[in-house]
Short mmCIF file of C-alpha atoms in Angstrom, two decimals:
data_model
loop_
_atom_site.label_atom_id
_atom_site.label_comp_id
_atom_site.label_asym_id
_atom_site.label_seq_id
_atom_site.Cartn_x
_atom_site.Cartn_y
_atom_site.Cartn_z
CA UNK Q 1 8.88 -13.94 -17.05
CA UNK Q 2 6.59 -16.59 -17.41
CA UNK Q 3 2.51 -16.02 -16.25
CA UNK Q 4 2.58 -18.44 -13.59
CA UNK Q 5 5.49 -19.39 -11.28
CA UNK Q 6 5.36 -22.21 -8.58
CA UNK Q 7 7.15 -21.45 -5.13
CA UNK Q 8 7.29 -23.06 -1.78
CA UNK Q 9 6.83 -20.75 1.21
CA UNK Q 10 7.76 -22.53 4.70
CA UNK Q 11 5.94 -25.71 3.42
CA UNK Q 12 3.31 -24.16 1.51
CA UNK Q 13 2.76 -24.24 -2.09
CA UNK Q 14 1.80 -21.27 -3.81
CA UNK Q 15 1.34 -19.90 -7.82
CA UNK Q 16 2.46 -16.31 -8.28
CA UNK Q 17 1.23 -14.73 -11.34
CA UNK Q 18 1.91 -11.79 -13.35
CA UNK Q 19 4.92 -10.80 -11.53
CA UNK Q 20 6.33 -8.30 -14.00
CA UNK Q 21 2.82 -6.37 -14.02
CA UNK Q 22 3.34 -2.69 -13.15
CA UNK Q 23 1.21 -1.76 -10.07
CA UNK Q 24 2.86 1.89 -9.56
CA UNK Q 25 3.04 3.36 -12.90
CA UNK Q 26 5.00 6.42 -12.29
CA UNK Q 27 8.18 4.37 -10.82
CA UNK Q 28 7.41 0.99 -12.55
CA UNK Q 29 7.12 -0.63 -9.26
CA UNK Q 30 5.65 -4.23 -10.02
CA UNK Q 31 3.73 -6.96 -8.28
CA UNK Q 32 6.88 -9.03 -8.14
CA UNK Q 33 8.59 -5.98 -5.99
CA UNK Q 34 5.30 -5.84 -3.63
CA UNK Q 35 5.97 -9.72 -3.17
CA UNK Q 36 9.63 -9.28 -2.43
CA UNK Q 37 8.99 -6.42 -0.11
CA UNK Q 38 6.06 -8.09 1.97
CA UNK Q 39 8.31 -11.12 2.15
CA UNK Q 40 11.73 -9.23 3.32
CA UNK Q 41 9.69 -7.13 6.06
CA UNK Q 42 7.47 -9.97 7.17
CA UNK Q 43 9.48 -10.60 10.38
CA UNK Q 44 8.54 -7.28 11.54
CA UNK Q 45 5.27 -6.85 9.94
CA UNK Q 46 3.98 -10.13 11.03
CA UNK Q 47 3.67 -9.28 14.73
CA UNK Q 48 1.77 -6.45 14.10
CA UNK Q 49 -1.16 -8.53 12.04
CA UNK Q 50 -1.15 -11.91 14.48
CA UNK Q 51 -4.57 -12.38 15.74
CA UNK Q 52 -5.89 -9.41 14.09
CA UNK Q 53 -8.86 -9.75 11.46
CA UNK Q 54 -7.67 -7.94 8.21
CA UNK Q 55 -9.23 -5.71 5.93
CA UNK Q 56 -7.16 -5.49 2.67
CA UNK Q 57 -7.31 -2.74 0.05
CA UNK Q 58 -6.65 -4.58 -3.24
CA UNK Q 59 -5.26 -2.80 -6.46
CA UNK Q 60 -5.56 -5.61 -9.17
CA UNK Q 61 -4.78 -3.09 -11.91
CA UNK Q 62 -2.32 -0.97 -10.01
CA UNK Q 63 -2.82 2.27 -8.11
CA UNK Q 64 -4.29 3.92 -11.06
CA UNK Q 65 -7.01 1.58 -11.46
CA UNK Q 66 -9.91 0.55 -9.68
CA UNK Q 67 -9.53 -0.54 -6.01
CA UNK Q 68 -11.83 -2.55 -3.54
CA UNK Q 69 -11.80 -3.15 0.39
CA UNK Q 70 -12.05 -6.87 0.88
CA UNK Q 71 -12.80 -8.15 4.48
CA UNK Q 72 -14.44 -11.63 3.53
CA UNK Q 73 -11.85 -14.31 2.53
CA UNK Q 74 -12.23 -14.49 -1.12
CA UNK Q 75 -13.17 -17.46 -3.21
CA UNK Q 76 -10.44 -19.71 -3.31
CA UNK Q 77 -9.07 -19.05 0.02
CA UNK Q 78 -6.57 -22.08 0.55
CA UNK Q 79 -7.64 -24.31 3.54
CA UNK Q 80 -4.37 -23.43 5.43
CA UNK Q 81 -4.99 -19.65 5.63
CA UNK Q 82 -6.53 -18.96 9.21
CA UNK Q 83 -10.24 -17.52 8.86
CA UNK Q 84 -12.41 -16.57 11.81
CA UNK Q 85 -16.16 -15.74 11.40
CA UNK Q 86 -17.17 -12.45 13.13
CA UNK Q 87 -20.47 -10.41 13.30
CA UNK Q 88 -20.47 -7.36 11.10
CA UNK Q 89 -23.17 -4.77 12.01
CA UNK Q 90 -24.27 -2.42 9.49
CA UNK Q 91 -22.45 -4.22 6.46
CA UNK Q 92 -23.11 -2.60 3.43
CA UNK Q 93 -24.07 -5.98 1.82
CA UNK Q 94 -26.37 -6.98 4.34
CA UNK Q 95 -23.95 -9.81 5.62
CA UNK Q 96 -24.52 -10.77 9.39
CA UNK Q 97 -21.12 -12.15 9.53
CA UNK Q 98 -17.79 -12.05 7.82
CA UNK Q 99 -15.17 -14.82 7.24
CA UNK Q 100 -12.07 -12.67 8.15
CA UNK Q 101 -8.59 -13.85 7.36
CA UNK Q 102 -5.84 -13.47 10.13
CA UNK Q 103 -2.50 -13.55 8.71
CA UNK Q 104 0.00 -15.69 10.99
CA UNK Q 105 2.24 -16.83 8.42
CA UNK Q 106 4.80 -15.76 5.74
CA UNK Q 107 2.77 -17.90 3.17
CA UNK Q 108 -0.53 -16.00 3.76
CA UNK Q 109 1.18 -12.54 3.44
CA UNK Q 110 2.97 -13.77 0.15
CA UNK Q 111 -0.53 -15.24 -1.15
CA UNK Q 112 -2.39 -11.74 -0.42
CA UNK Q 113 0.41 -9.84 -1.97
CA UNK Q 114 0.00 -12.17 -4.95
CA UNK Q 115 -3.67 -10.73 -5.10
CA UNK Q 116 -2.30 -7.16 -5.15
CA UNK Q 117 -3.85 -6.71 -1.80
CA UNK Q 118 -1.27 -3.51 -1.28
CA UNK Q 119 -2.87 -2.11 2.16
CA UNK Q 120 -3.26 -4.10 5.03
CA UNK Q 121 -5.62 -2.57 7.57
CA UNK Q 122 -6.37 -3.72 11.36
CA UNK Q 123 -8.34 -3.07 14.44
CA UNK Q 124 -7.03 -2.33 17.72
CA UNK Q 125 -8.14 -5.80 19.03
CA UNK Q 126 -7.24 -9.48 18.40
CA UNK Q 127 -9.46 -12.52 18.59
CA UNK Q 128 -8.44 -15.64 20.84
CA UNK Q 129 -7.51 -19.01 19.88
CA UNK Q 130 -11.21 -20.02 19.54
CA UNK Q 131 -11.91 -16.63 17.17
CA UNK Q 132 -13.80 -14.67 19.64
CA UNK Q 133 -13.02 -11.17 19.88
CA UNK Q 134 -10.94 -9.79 22.69
CA UNK Q 135 -10.80 -6.74 24.66
CA UNK Q 136 -8.62 -3.81 22.44
CA UNK Q 137 -5.02 -4.37 23.25
CA UNK Q 138 -3.99 -0.72 21.55
CA UNK Q 139 -4.94 2.84 21.70
CA UNK Q 140 -4.59 4.62 18.51
CA UNK Q 141 -4.70 8.16 17.80
CA UNK Q 142 -4.64 9.60 14.16
CA UNK Q 143 -3.10 12.82 13.35
CA UNK Q 144 -4.71 14.23 10.13
CA UNK Q 145 -3.14 17.77 8.62
CA UNK Q 146 -5.89 19.97 7.05
CA UNK Q 147 -4.07 21.76 4.15
CA UNK Q 148 -1.66 23.88 4.35
CA UNK Q 149 -0.86 21.98 7.58
CA UNK Q 150 1.63 19.14 7.00
CA UNK Q 151 3.38 16.54 8.25
CA UNK Q 152 5.55 18.86 9.98
CA UNK Q 153 2.72 20.04 12.06
CA UNK Q 154 1.94 16.35 12.78
CA UNK Q 155 5.21 15.91 14.14
CA UNK Q 156 4.83 19.08 16.52
CA UNK Q 157 1.53 17.84 17.70
CA UNK Q 158 2.77 14.10 18.05
CA UNK Q 159 4.90 15.23 20.65
CA UNK Q 160 2.36 17.05 22.82
CA UNK Q 161 0.27 13.86 22.62
CA UNK Q 162 3.20 11.52 23.72
CA UNK Q 163 3.58 13.75 26.71
CA UNK Q 164 -0.04 13.77 27.52
CA UNK Q 165 -0.12 10.00 27.20
CA UNK Q 166 2.85 9.60 29.19
CA UNK Q 167 1.21 11.38 32.14
CA UNK Q 168 -1.15 8.93 32.25
CA UNK Q 169 1.40 5.98 32.35
CA UNK Q 170 1.16 5.02 28.46
CA UNK Q 171 4.12 4.90 26.26
CA UNK Q 172 3.16 5.65 22.90
CA UNK Q 173 5.16 4.59 19.61
CA UNK Q 174 4.79 6.90 16.43
CA UNK Q 175 4.32 5.98 12.62
CA UNK Q 176 3.91 7.70 9.32
CA UNK Q 177 0.49 6.88 7.95
CA UNK Q 178 2.13 6.59 4.64
CA UNK Q 179 -0.36 8.92 3.22
CA UNK Q 180 0.13 12.66 4.63
CA UNK Q 181 -0.38 12.29 8.32
CA UNK Q 182 0.56 9.85 11.01
CA UNK Q 183 -0.48 7.59 13.79
CA UNK Q 184 0.29 7.11 17.71
CA UNK Q 185 -0.33 3.85 19.28
CA UNK Q 186 -0.15 2.53 22.74
CA UNK Q 187 -0.32 -0.96 24.49
CA UNK Q 188 -3.06 -1.59 26.49
CA UNK Q 189 -3.69 -4.01 29.39
CA UNK Q 190 -7.19 -5.37 27.59
CA UNK Q 191 -9.13 -4.52 30.34
CA UNK Q 192 -10.94 -1.61 28.83
CA UNK Q 193 -13.45 -1.59 26.28
CA UNK Q 194 -13.49 -0.09 22.76
CA UNK Q 195 -16.00 2.62 24.05
CA UNK Q 196 -14.03 3.50 26.94
CA UNK Q 197 -10.93 3.90 25.09
CA UNK Q 198 -12.51 6.13 22.49
CA UNK Q 199 -14.01 8.54 25.39
CA UNK Q 200 -10.64 8.53 26.84
CA UNK Q 201 -8.80 9.80 23.78
CA UNK Q 202 -11.66 12.25 23.01
CA UNK Q 203 -10.78 13.92 26.35
CA UNK Q 204 -7.19 14.15 25.56
CA UNK Q 205 -7.69 15.51 21.86
CA UNK Q 206 -10.41 18.13 23.47
CA UNK Q 207 -7.78 18.98 26.38
CA UNK Q 208 -4.97 19.63 23.62
CA UNK Q 209 -7.20 21.25 21.23
CA UNK Q 210 -7.88 23.82 24.24
CA UNK Q 211 -4.53 24.07 24.99
CA UNK Q 212 -3.30 24.78 21.43
CA UNK Q 213 -6.37 26.00 19.49
CA UNK Q 214 -4.08 27.51 17.14
CA UNK Q 215 -2.66 23.94 15.77
CA UNK Q 216 -4.99 21.36 16.78
CA UNK Q 217 -8.83 20.31 16.40
CA UNK Q 218 -10.56 17.60 18.06
CA UNK Q 219 -13.93 18.14 16.15
CA UNK Q 220 -14.57 16.17 12.87
CA UNK Q 221 -16.25 19.07 10.90
CA UNK Q 222 -14.25 19.77 7.91
CA UNK Q 223 -14.59 23.38 7.99
CA UNK Q 224 -12.64 23.65 11.25
CA UNK Q 225 -9.67 21.59 9.89
CA UNK Q 226 -7.70 23.72 7.13
CA UNK Q 227 -4.39 24.78 8.57
CA UNK Q 228 -4.68 22.67 11.52
CA UNK Q 229 -4.09 18.94 12.78
CA UNK Q 230 -7.19 17.08 13.60
CA UNK Q 231 -6.77 14.42 16.43
CA UNK Q 232 -8.85 11.59 15.24
CA UNK Q 233 -10.01 9.88 18.54
CA UNK Q 234 -12.63 7.75 16.70
CA UNK Q 235 -10.39 5.34 15.55
CA UNK Q 236 -10.73 3.52 18.30
CA UNK Q 237 -14.20 2.20 17.19
CA UNK Q 238 -14.32 -1.49 17.70
CA UNK Q 239 -15.54 -1.81 14.10
CA UNK Q 240 -12.65 0.52 12.46
CA UNK Q 241 -9.29 -0.04 11.18
CA UNK Q 242 -5.97 1.53 10.81
CA UNK Q 243 -3.45 0.74 8.54
CA UNK Q 244 -0.78 -1.56 10.02
CA UNK Q 245 2.81 -0.84 10.61
CA UNK Q 246 4.95 -1.47 7.38
CA UNK Q 247 1.99 -1.80 5.26
CA UNK Q 248 2.44 -0.13 1.67
CA UNK Q 249 0.15 2.52 0.70
CA UNK Q 250 -1.42 2.79 -2.53
CA UNK Q 251 -0.43 6.23 -3.61
CA UNK Q 252 1.48 7.68 -6.65
CA UNK Q 253 4.41 6.30 -5.01
CA UNK Q 254 5.01 3.02 -3.34
CA UNK Q 255 5.16 4.64 0.25
CA UNK Q 256 5.08 2.68 3.58
CA UNK Q 257 3.59 3.50 7.08
CA UNK Q 258 6.61 3.76 8.84
CA UNK Q 259 7.36 3.29 12.65
CA UNK Q 260 9.52 6.43 13.65
CA UNK Q 261 11.29 7.13 16.66
CA UNK Q 262 10.86 10.10 18.78
CA UNK Q 263 14.14 11.42 18.08
CA UNK Q 264 13.23 11.75 14.55
CA UNK Q 265 9.78 13.06 15.30
CA UNK Q 266 11.17 15.65 17.19
CA UNK Q 267 13.92 16.42 14.60
CA UNK Q 268 10.67 16.75 12.16
CA UNK Q 269 12.52 16.14 8.72
CA UNK Q 270 11.46 13.00 7.32
CA UNK Q 271 8.93 13.35 4.54
CA UNK Q 272 5.98 10.61 3.43
CA UNK Q 273 8.30 10.16 0.19
CA UNK Q 274 11.45 9.45 1.99
CA UNK Q 275 9.97 6.39 3.28
CA UNK Q 276 9.95 4.03 0.48
CA UNK Q 277 10.05 0.39 0.52
CA UNK Q 278 13.71 -0.03 -0.16
CA UNK Q 279 14.24 2.61 2.59
CA UNK Q 280 11.91 1.36 5.26
CA UNK Q 281 14.02 -2.29 4.64
CA UNK Q 282 17.32 -0.67 5.34
CA UNK Q 283 16.05 0.84 8.25
CA UNK Q 284 15.04 -2.22 9.72
CA UNK Q 285 18.03 -4.01 8.92
CA UNK Q 286 20.11 -1.22 10.44
CA UNK Q 287 17.74 -1.62 13.54
CA UNK Q 288 15.97 2.00 13.01
#
């Protein structure tokens, strides 16, 4: 395969490079396959990215090589890629603002995949047309199992969280993290601030931890987590991000942060390794 291939994506011209480079050595999954996955999953992925400043985790030498978080638009960003300039208090590089990328078209997604941006992470809020931040439109709850607890324990906790949120009129959706746990999200009206949402989710986490102290912990202390599922309410902080639905994850195997039905959560048999890119594409085609 040539080192560089010129393609047209919805009217945008892109140079794709090193398509046969292996990014997941254990299974020989290449950059070309990563680009193919993101191209084919785009119809269901793009709505989750639209309007959200994107943080990428790039693996230019594959998952066994060095990786880096990237928030700022890199040098050479095409002029047709949407960017928004936002303040970043406490930046590790001392920046006052960062030019974030906002993915709203297939060409931008393909361009990022060509840069080996395997993981796509977003905040729980969007920006307005003028680039100004809006209040969160999502609530997120991260379920993190402390070994020997597993994804199966997360499924049990997820059902408890679902019922608790439903009591307040919320309709949560479930997905795997693509690593070891899972996340629940619920759509919001956009009236509450990130601090208000964090406080609410913390209250829910602490209530459920009192109800099931054998299974759930709501405090971040590592020594409390073994054998339990940590309900991480802190992901609702305005400056934190969560892996996007349908994003790849950079483990030994190519897995996906995959949306689940509540019937699948109740059944509790799917594993992280089951939800590979090809399986997730088939699920989307089948309407799962």
